[in-house]
Coordinates of C-alpha atoms in Angstrom, one line a residue:
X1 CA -33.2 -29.6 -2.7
X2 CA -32.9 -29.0 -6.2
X3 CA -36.8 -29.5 -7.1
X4 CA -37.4 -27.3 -3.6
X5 CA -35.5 -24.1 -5.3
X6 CA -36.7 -24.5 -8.5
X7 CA -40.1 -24.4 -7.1
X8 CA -39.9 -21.6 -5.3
X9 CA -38.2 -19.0 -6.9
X10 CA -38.6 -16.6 -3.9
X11 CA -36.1 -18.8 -2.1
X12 CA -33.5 -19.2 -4.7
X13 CA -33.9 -15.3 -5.5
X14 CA -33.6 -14.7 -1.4
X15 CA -30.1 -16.5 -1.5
X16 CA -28.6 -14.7 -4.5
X17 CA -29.6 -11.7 -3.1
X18 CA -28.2 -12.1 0.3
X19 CA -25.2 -13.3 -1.1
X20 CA -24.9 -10.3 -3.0
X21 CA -26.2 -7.7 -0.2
X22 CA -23.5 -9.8 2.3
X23 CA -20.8 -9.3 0.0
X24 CA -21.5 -5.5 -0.9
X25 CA -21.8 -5.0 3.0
X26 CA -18.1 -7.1 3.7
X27 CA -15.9 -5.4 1.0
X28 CA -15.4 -2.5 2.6
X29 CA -14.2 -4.2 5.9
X30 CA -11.5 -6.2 4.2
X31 CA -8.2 -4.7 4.8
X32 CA -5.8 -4.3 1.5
X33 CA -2.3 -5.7 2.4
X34 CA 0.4 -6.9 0.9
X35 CA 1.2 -10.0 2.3
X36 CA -1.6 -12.4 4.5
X37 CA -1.5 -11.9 8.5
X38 CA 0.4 -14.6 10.2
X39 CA 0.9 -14.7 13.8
X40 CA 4.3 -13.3 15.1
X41 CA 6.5 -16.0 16.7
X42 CA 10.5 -13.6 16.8
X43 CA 11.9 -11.4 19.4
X44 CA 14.3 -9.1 18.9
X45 CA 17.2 -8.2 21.7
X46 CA 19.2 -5.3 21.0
X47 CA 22.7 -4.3 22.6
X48 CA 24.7 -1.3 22.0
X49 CA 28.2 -1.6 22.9
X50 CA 29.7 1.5 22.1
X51 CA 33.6 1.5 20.4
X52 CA 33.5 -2.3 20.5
X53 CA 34.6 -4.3 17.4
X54 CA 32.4 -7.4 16.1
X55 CA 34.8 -9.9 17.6
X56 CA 34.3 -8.3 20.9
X57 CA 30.6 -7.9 20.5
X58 CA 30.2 -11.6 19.4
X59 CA 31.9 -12.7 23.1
X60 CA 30.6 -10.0 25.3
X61 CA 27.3 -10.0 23.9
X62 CA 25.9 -12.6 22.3
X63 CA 27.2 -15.4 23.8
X64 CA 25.8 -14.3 27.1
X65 CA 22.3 -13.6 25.4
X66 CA 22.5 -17.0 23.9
X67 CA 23.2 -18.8 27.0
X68 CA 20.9 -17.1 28.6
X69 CA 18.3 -18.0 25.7
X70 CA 18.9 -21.6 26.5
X71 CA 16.5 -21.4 29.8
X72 CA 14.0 -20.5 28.0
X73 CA 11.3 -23.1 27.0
X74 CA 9.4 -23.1 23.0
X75 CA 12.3 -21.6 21.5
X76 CA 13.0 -22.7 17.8
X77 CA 16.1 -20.6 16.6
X78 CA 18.6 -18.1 18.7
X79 CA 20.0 -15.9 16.0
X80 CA 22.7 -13.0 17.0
X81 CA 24.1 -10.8 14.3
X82 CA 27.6 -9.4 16.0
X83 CA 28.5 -5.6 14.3
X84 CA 31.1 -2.8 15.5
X85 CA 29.1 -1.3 18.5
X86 CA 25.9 -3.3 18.6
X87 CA 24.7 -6.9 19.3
X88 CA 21.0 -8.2 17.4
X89 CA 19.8 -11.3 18.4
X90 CA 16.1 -12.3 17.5
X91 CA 14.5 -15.3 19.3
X92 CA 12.1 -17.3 17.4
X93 CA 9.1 -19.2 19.0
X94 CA 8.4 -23.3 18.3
X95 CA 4.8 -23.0 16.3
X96 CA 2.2 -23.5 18.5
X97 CA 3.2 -21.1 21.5
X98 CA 1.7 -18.5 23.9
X99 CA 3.5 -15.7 22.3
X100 CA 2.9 -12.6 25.1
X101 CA 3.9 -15.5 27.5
X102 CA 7.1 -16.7 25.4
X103 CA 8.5 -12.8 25.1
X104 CA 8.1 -12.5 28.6
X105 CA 9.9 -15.1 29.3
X106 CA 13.0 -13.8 27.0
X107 CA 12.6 -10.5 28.8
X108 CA 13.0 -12.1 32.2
X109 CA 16.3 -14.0 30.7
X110 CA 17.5 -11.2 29.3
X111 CA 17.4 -9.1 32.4
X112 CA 18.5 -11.6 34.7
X113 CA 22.1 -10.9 32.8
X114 CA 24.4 -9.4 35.4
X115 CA 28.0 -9.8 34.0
X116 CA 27.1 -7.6 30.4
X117 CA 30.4 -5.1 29.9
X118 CA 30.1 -1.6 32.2
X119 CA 30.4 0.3 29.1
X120 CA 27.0 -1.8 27.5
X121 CA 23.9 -0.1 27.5
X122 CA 20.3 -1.3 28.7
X123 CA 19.0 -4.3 26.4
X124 CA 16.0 -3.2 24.1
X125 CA 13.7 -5.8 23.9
X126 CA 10.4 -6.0 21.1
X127 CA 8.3 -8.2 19.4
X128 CA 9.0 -8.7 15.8
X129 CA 5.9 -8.6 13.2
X130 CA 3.6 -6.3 14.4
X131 CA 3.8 -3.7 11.7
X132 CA 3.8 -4.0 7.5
X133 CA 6.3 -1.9 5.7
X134 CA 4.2 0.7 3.1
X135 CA 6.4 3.3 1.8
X136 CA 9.6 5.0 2.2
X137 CA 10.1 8.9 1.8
X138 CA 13.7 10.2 1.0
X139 CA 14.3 13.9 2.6
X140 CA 16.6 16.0 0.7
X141 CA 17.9 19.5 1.0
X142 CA 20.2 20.8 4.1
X143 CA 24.0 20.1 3.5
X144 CA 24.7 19.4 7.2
X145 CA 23.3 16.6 8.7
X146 CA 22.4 17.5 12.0
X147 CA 20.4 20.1 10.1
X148 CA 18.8 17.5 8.0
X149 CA 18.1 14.9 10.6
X150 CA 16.3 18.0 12.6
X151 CA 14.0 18.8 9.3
X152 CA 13.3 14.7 9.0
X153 CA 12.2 15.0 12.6
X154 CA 9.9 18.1 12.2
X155 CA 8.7 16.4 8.5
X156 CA 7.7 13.1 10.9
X157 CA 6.1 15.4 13.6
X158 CA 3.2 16.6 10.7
X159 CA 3.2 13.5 9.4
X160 CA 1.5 11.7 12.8
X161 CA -0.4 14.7 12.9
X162 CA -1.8 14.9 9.3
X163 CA -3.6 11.7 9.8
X164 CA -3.6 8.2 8.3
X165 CA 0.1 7.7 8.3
X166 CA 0.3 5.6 11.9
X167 CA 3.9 4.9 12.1
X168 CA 6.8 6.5 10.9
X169 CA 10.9 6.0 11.3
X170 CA 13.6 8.0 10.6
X171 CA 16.7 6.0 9.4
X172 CA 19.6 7.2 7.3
X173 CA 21.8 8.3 10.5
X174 CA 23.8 6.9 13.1
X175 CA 23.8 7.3 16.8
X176 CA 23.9 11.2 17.5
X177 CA 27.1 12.2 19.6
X178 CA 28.3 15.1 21.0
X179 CA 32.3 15.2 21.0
X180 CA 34.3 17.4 24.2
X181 CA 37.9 18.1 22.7
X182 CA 39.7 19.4 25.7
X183 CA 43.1 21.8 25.0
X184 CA 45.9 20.4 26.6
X185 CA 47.3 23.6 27.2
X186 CA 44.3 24.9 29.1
X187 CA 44.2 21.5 31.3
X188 CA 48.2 22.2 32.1
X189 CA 47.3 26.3 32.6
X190 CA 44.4 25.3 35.3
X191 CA 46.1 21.8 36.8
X192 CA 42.9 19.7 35.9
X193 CA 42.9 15.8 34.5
X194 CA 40.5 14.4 32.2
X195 CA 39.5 12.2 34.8
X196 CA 38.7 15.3 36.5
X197 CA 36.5 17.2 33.6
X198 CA 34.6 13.4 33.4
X199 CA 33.6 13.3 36.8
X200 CA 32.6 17.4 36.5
X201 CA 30.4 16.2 33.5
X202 CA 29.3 12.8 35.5
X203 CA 27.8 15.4 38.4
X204 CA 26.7 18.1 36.8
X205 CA 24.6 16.0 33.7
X206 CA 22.5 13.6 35.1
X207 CA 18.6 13.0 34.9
X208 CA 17.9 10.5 38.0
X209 CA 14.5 10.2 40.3
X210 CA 14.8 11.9 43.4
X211 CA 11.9 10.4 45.3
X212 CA 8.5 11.5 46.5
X213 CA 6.1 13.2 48.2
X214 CA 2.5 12.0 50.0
X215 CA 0.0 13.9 50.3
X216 CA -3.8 13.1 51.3
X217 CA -5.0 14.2 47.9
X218 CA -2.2 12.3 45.8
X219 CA 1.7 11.1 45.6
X220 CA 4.4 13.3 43.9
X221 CA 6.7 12.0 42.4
X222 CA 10.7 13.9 42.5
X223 CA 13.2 13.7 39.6
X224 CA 16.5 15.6 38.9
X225 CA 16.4 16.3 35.6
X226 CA 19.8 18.3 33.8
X227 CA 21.0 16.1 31.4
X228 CA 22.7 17.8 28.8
X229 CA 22.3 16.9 25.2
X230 CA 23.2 20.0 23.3
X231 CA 26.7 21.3 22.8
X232 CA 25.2 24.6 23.8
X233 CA 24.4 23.1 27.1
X234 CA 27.8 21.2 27.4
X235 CA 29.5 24.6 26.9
X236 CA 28.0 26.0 29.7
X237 CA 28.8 23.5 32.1
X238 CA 31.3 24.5 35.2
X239 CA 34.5 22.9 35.6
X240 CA 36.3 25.4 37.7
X241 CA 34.8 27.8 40.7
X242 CA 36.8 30.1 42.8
X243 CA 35.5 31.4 46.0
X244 CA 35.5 34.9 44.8
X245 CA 33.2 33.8 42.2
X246 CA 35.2 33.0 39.2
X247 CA 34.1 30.5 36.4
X248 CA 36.2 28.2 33.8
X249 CA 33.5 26.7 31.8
X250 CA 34.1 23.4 29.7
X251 CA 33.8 25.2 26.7
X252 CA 36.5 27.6 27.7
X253 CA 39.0 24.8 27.6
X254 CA 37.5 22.5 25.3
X255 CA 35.8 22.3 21.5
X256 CA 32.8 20.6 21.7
X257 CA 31.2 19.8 18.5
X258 CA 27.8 17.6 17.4
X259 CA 28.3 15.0 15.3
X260 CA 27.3 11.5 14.3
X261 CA 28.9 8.6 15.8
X262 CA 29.7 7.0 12.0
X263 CA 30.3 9.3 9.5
X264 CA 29.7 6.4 7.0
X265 CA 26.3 5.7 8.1
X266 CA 24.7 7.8 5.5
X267 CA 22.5 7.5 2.6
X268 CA 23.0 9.2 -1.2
X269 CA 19.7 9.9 -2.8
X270 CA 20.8 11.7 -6.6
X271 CA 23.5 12.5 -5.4
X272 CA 22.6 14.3 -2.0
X273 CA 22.4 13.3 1.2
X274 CA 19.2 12.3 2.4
X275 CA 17.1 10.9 5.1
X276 CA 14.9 8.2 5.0
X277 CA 11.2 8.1 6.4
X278 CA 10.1 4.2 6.8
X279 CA 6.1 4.7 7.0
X280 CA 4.8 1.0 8.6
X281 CA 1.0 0.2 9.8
X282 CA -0.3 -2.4 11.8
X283 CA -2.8 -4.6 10.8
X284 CA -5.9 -2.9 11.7
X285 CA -5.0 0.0 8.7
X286 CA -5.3 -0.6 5.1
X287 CA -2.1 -0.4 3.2
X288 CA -3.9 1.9 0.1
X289 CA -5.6 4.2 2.6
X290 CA -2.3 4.8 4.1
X291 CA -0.7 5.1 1.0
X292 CA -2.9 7.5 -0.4
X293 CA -2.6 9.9 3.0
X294 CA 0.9 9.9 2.2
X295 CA 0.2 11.1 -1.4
X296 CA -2.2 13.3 -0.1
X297 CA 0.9 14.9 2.9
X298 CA 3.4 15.2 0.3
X299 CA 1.6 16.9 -2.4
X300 CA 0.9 19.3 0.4
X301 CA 4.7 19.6 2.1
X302 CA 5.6 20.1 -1.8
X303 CA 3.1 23.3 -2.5
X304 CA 3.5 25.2 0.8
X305 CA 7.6 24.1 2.0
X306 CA 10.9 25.4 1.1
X307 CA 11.7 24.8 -2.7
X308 CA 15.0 23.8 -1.4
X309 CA 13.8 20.8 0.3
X310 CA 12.9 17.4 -1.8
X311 CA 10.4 14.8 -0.9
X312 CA 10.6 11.6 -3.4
X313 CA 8.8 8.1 -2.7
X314 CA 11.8 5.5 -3.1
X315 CA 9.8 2.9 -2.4
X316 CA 6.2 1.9 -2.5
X317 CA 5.1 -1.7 -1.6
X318 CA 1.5 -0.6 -1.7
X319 CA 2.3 -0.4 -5.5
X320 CA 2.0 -4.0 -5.5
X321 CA -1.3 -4.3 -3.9
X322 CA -2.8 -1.9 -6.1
X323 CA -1.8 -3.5 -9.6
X324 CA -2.6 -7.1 -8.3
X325 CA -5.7 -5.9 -7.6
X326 CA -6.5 -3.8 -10.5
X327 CA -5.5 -7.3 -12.7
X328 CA -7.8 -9.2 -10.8
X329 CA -10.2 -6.5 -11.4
X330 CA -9.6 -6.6 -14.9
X331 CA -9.5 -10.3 -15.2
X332 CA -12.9 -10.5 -13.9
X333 CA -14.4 -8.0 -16.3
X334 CA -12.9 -9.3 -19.3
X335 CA -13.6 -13.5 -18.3
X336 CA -17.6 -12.0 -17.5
X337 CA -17.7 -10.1 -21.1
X338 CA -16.0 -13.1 -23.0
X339 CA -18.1 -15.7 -21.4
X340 CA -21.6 -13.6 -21.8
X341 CA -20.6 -13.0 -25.5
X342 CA -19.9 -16.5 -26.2
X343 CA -23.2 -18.1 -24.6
X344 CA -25.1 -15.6 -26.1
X345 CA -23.7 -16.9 -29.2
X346 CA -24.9 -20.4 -28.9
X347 CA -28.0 -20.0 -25.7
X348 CA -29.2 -16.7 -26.0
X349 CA -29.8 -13.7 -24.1
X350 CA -31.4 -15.2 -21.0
X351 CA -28.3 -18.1 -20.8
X352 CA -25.6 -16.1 -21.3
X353 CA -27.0 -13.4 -18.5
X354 CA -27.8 -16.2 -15.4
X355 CA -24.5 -18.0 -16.2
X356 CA -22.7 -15.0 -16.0
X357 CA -23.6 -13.6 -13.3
X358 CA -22.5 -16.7 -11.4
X359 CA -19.0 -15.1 -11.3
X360 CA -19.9 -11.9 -9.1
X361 CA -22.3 -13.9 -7.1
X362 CA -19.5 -16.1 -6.6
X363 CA -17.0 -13.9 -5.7
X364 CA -19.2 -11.6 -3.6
X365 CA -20.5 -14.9 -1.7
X366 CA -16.8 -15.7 -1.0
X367 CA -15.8 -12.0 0.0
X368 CA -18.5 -12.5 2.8
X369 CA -16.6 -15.3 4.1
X370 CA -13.2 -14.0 3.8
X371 CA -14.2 -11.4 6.1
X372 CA -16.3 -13.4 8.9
X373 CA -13.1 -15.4 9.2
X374 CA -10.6 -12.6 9.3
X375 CA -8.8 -13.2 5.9
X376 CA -7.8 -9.9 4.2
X377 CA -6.9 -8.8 0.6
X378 CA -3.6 -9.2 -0.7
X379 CA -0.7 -10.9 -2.7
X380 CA -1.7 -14.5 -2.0
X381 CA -5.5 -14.0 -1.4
X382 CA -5.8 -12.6 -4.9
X383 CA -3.3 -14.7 -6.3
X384 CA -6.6 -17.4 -5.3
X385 CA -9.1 -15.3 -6.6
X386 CA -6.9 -15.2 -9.8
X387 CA -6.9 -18.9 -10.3
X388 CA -10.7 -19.7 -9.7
X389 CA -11.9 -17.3 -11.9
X390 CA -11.6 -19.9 -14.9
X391 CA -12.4 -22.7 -12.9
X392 CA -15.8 -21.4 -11.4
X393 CA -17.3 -20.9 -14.6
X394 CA -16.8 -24.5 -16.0
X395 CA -19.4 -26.1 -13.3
X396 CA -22.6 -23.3 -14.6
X397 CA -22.0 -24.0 -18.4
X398 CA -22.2 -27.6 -18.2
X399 CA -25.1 -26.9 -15.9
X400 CA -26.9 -24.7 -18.4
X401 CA -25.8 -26.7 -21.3
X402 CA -27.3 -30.0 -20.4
X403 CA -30.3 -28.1 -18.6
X404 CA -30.4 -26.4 -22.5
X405 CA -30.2 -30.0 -23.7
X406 CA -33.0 -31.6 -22.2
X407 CA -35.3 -28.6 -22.8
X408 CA -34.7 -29.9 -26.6
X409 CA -35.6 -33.7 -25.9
X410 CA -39.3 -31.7 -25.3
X411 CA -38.8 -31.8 -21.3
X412 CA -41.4 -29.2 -19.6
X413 CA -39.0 -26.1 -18.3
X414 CA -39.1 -27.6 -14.4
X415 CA -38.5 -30.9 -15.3
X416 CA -35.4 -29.7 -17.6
X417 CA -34.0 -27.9 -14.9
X418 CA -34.3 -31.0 -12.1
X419 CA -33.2 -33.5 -14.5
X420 CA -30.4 -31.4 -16.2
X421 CA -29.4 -30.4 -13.1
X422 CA -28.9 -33.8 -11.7
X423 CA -27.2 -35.8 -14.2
X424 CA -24.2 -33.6 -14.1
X425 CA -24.2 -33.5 -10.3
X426 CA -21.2 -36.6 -10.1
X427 CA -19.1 -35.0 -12.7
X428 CA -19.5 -31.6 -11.1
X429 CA -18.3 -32.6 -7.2
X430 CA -15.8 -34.6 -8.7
X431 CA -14.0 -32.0 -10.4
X432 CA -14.9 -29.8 -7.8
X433 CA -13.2 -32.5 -5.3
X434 CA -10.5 -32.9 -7.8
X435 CA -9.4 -29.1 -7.1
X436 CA -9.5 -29.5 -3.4
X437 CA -7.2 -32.3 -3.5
X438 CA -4.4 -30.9 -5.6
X439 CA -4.7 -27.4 -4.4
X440 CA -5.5 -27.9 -0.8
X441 CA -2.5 -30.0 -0.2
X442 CA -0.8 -26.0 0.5
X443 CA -2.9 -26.0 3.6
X444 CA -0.8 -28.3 5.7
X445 CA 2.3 -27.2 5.3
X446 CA 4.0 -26.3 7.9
X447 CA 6.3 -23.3 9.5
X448 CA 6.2 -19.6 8.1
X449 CA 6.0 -20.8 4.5
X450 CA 2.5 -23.1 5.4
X451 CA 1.2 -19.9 7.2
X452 CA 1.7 -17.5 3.8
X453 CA 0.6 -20.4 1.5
X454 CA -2.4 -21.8 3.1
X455 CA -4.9 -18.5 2.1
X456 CA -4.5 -19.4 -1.7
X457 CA -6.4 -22.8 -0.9
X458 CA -8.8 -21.9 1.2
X459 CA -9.9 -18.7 -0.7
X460 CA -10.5 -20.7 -3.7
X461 CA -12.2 -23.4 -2.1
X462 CA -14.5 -20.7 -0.2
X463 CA -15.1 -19.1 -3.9
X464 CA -15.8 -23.0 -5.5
X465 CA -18.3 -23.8 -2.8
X466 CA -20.3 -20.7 -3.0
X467 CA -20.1 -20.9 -7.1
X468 CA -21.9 -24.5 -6.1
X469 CA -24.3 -23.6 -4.3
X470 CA -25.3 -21.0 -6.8
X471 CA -24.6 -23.5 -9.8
X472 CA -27.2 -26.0 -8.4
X473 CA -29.3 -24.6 -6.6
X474 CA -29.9 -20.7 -7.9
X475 CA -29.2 -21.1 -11.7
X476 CA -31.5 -24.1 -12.4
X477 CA -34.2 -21.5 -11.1
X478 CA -33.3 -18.8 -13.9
X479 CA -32.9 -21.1 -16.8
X480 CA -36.6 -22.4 -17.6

């Protein structure tokens, strides 16, 4: 194979070429992230308990989830987190499993719990994994809360619609309440209970379906809907009729007031209350692009909003990303101008150009690959392409060295390149196997760990058998 390329140079230039055109062509598909994709494998079952402590959380809540957890087949770990008003469990998934299958399965569980505490809302049930923190934006300005949570809401709203920012959450506040304090004197004055202004508020603010209608063209369906969430709307609300067509309303015996269920669920940012914007993607967005739309939104909300109002990134994972990248980058640069210089030094011009240029061919060859078998660009990846950058070197300038070498003992040009070629060809694979030995042992380990670890090897073996083929079988072509 080695006389066949150095032949024909057509062929050999055909390869380089299409590894370089392949690589070019891949780039831009390869999503920036920060850490490698791993399947998901947890489930998370939520449980709010309202005005329960932990200890009565951890009995009324998770010990039912948990036993009813223990039906469910390819579980690994239960794990439920008891706090004042709120059960968390999350439900991991034995390596190996049907994940769509295995949630389904907890859902059905988790449903099938009839004896939960009257005062317990609906389980939440969702997949764990299926998003990547980016950024977080801290909203600063209104005093009042419920005034700042509305301006977070309406600041999320342009976000989604801006464009390139897919996901974004609003934390930084606790469940919203609104609080009836009824007048004793006025319940005394009109003879009602509290049991009777409950069941007042019970009838009159409900949203429930109401049934449906068929028709030949199509099927209606009915809903009541008057729930009230507003004190406005809780004011208004009847308690007391007359037949001559008087009206007590609740807010004529009662102060109703909107307020957050914990008042110390809250978040200081420089000394101001603030509210948090959590921006996530999934894995089919790149983490920069995303990023830079949020640069991009802010700059904008900055110029044309209320001077009042403050909009600081707290924190910015894509930060990572970016510098790891621009040190690869860099790395690259500087290892091709410090090995061109220093073969030029000793080989030449023509030496020192085909020798380096093993190192982009290399990597572009590899970036091919990375993307026909789904791997993307971040922490770990690069931390791989870090590492091989010194190592992929080594195989072309003992190549061109001894190639140099026998073009001294009088060899024709062909024959120097065949024969220089060959006699390194042992010590070559076994360094080359040498690497994949102590640096492909990360590819079998096992759980979450294995799954994070096991890119660095394989990128670097994917970079190391591309910087082969070009080492012995494209260089030997340029060197005579």
């Amino acid at each position: 194979m080695i006389r066949f390329f150095a032949g024909h140079p057509t062929a050999a230039n055909l390869l380089m070429i299409a590894f370089v055109v392949i690589g070019l062509a891949a780039a831009p598909s390869l999503q920036r992230e920060t850490f490698p994709r791993t399947e998901p494998s947890k489930v998370e079952v939520r449980v709010l308990y309202p005005g329960a402590g932990p200890e009565e959380v951890e009995e009324a809540i998770c010990q039912r989830i948990e036993d009813a957890i223990d039906a469910v087949t390819n579980v690994e770990e239960v794990t439920c987190e008891a706090n004042e008003g709120v059960a968390r469990a999350v439900v991991e998934m034995v390596e190996g499993g049907v994940f769509d299958r295995f949630t389904a399965d907890v859902k059905t569980e988790i449903d099938a719990i009839t004896d939960f505490p009257d005062t317990a809302e609906q389980p939440t049930i969702r997949q764990l994994g299926r998003t990547d923190f980016v950024a977080s934006v801290a909203v600063t300005g209104p005093a009042d809360r419920n005034d700042l949570k509305a301006l977070a809401w309406d600041i999320k709203e342009r976000m989604l619609r801006w464009g390139g920012i897919p996901k974004v959450d609003i934390v930084g506040f606790s469940d919203h309440q609104v609080r009836i304090e009824l007048k004793q004197g006025a319940l005394r004055q009109f003879g009602l209970s509290v049991a009777d202004i409950a069941n007042q508020i019970k009838r009159q603010s409900v949203d429930l379906p109401a049934g449906r209608i068929e028709t030949r063209e199509r099927e209606l369906l009915l809903r009541f809907a008057d729930e009230r969430k507003s004190a406005a709307e809780f004011r208004d609300l009847v308690v007391v009729s007359s037949s001559t067509g008087g009206q007590i309303r609740l807010g004529d015996i009662a102060t109703i007031t909107e307020r957050f269920e914990l008042d110390e669920d809250k978040i200081v940012f420089n000394g101001k209350t603030a509210a948090i914007l959590d921006v996530t993607k999934t894995e089919s967005q790149d983490t920069l692009n995303v990023i830079d739309a949020l640069n991009a939104f802010l700059a904008h909300e900055r110029a044309t909003g209320p001077k009042a109002v403050e909009l600081a990134i707290t924190k910015d994972i894509s930060s990572i990303v970016r510098d790891r990248l621009d040190l690869l980058i860099t790395n690259g640069v500087q290892g091709l101008v410090l090995v061109f210089a220093t073969l030029w030094l000793f080989f030449g011009l023509r030496y020192s150009f085909w020798v380096a240029m093993g190192l982009p061919v290399s990597f572009l060859g590899a970036v091919a690959l990375m993307s026909a078998i789904g791997y993307s660009i971040n922490m770990l990846t690069m931390v791989g392409l870090l590492i091989v950058i010194g190592i992929l070197m080594d195989d072309a300038i003992v190549i061109s060295e001894n190639i140099a070498s026998q073009r001294e003992k009088g060899k024709s040009p062909l024959d120097a390149a065949i024969e220089g070629t060959r006699q390194v060809v042992p010590s070559v694979f076994a360094s080359f196997a040498t690497t994949t030995c102590v640096f492909g042992s990360l590819a079998f380990l096992k759980g979450d760990i294995g799954h994070v670890l096991k890119v660095v090897p394989v990128v670097m073996l994917l970079v190391l058998v591309v910087s082969l083929i070009e080492a012995f079988i494209i260089l030997p072509r340029h060197l005579f």
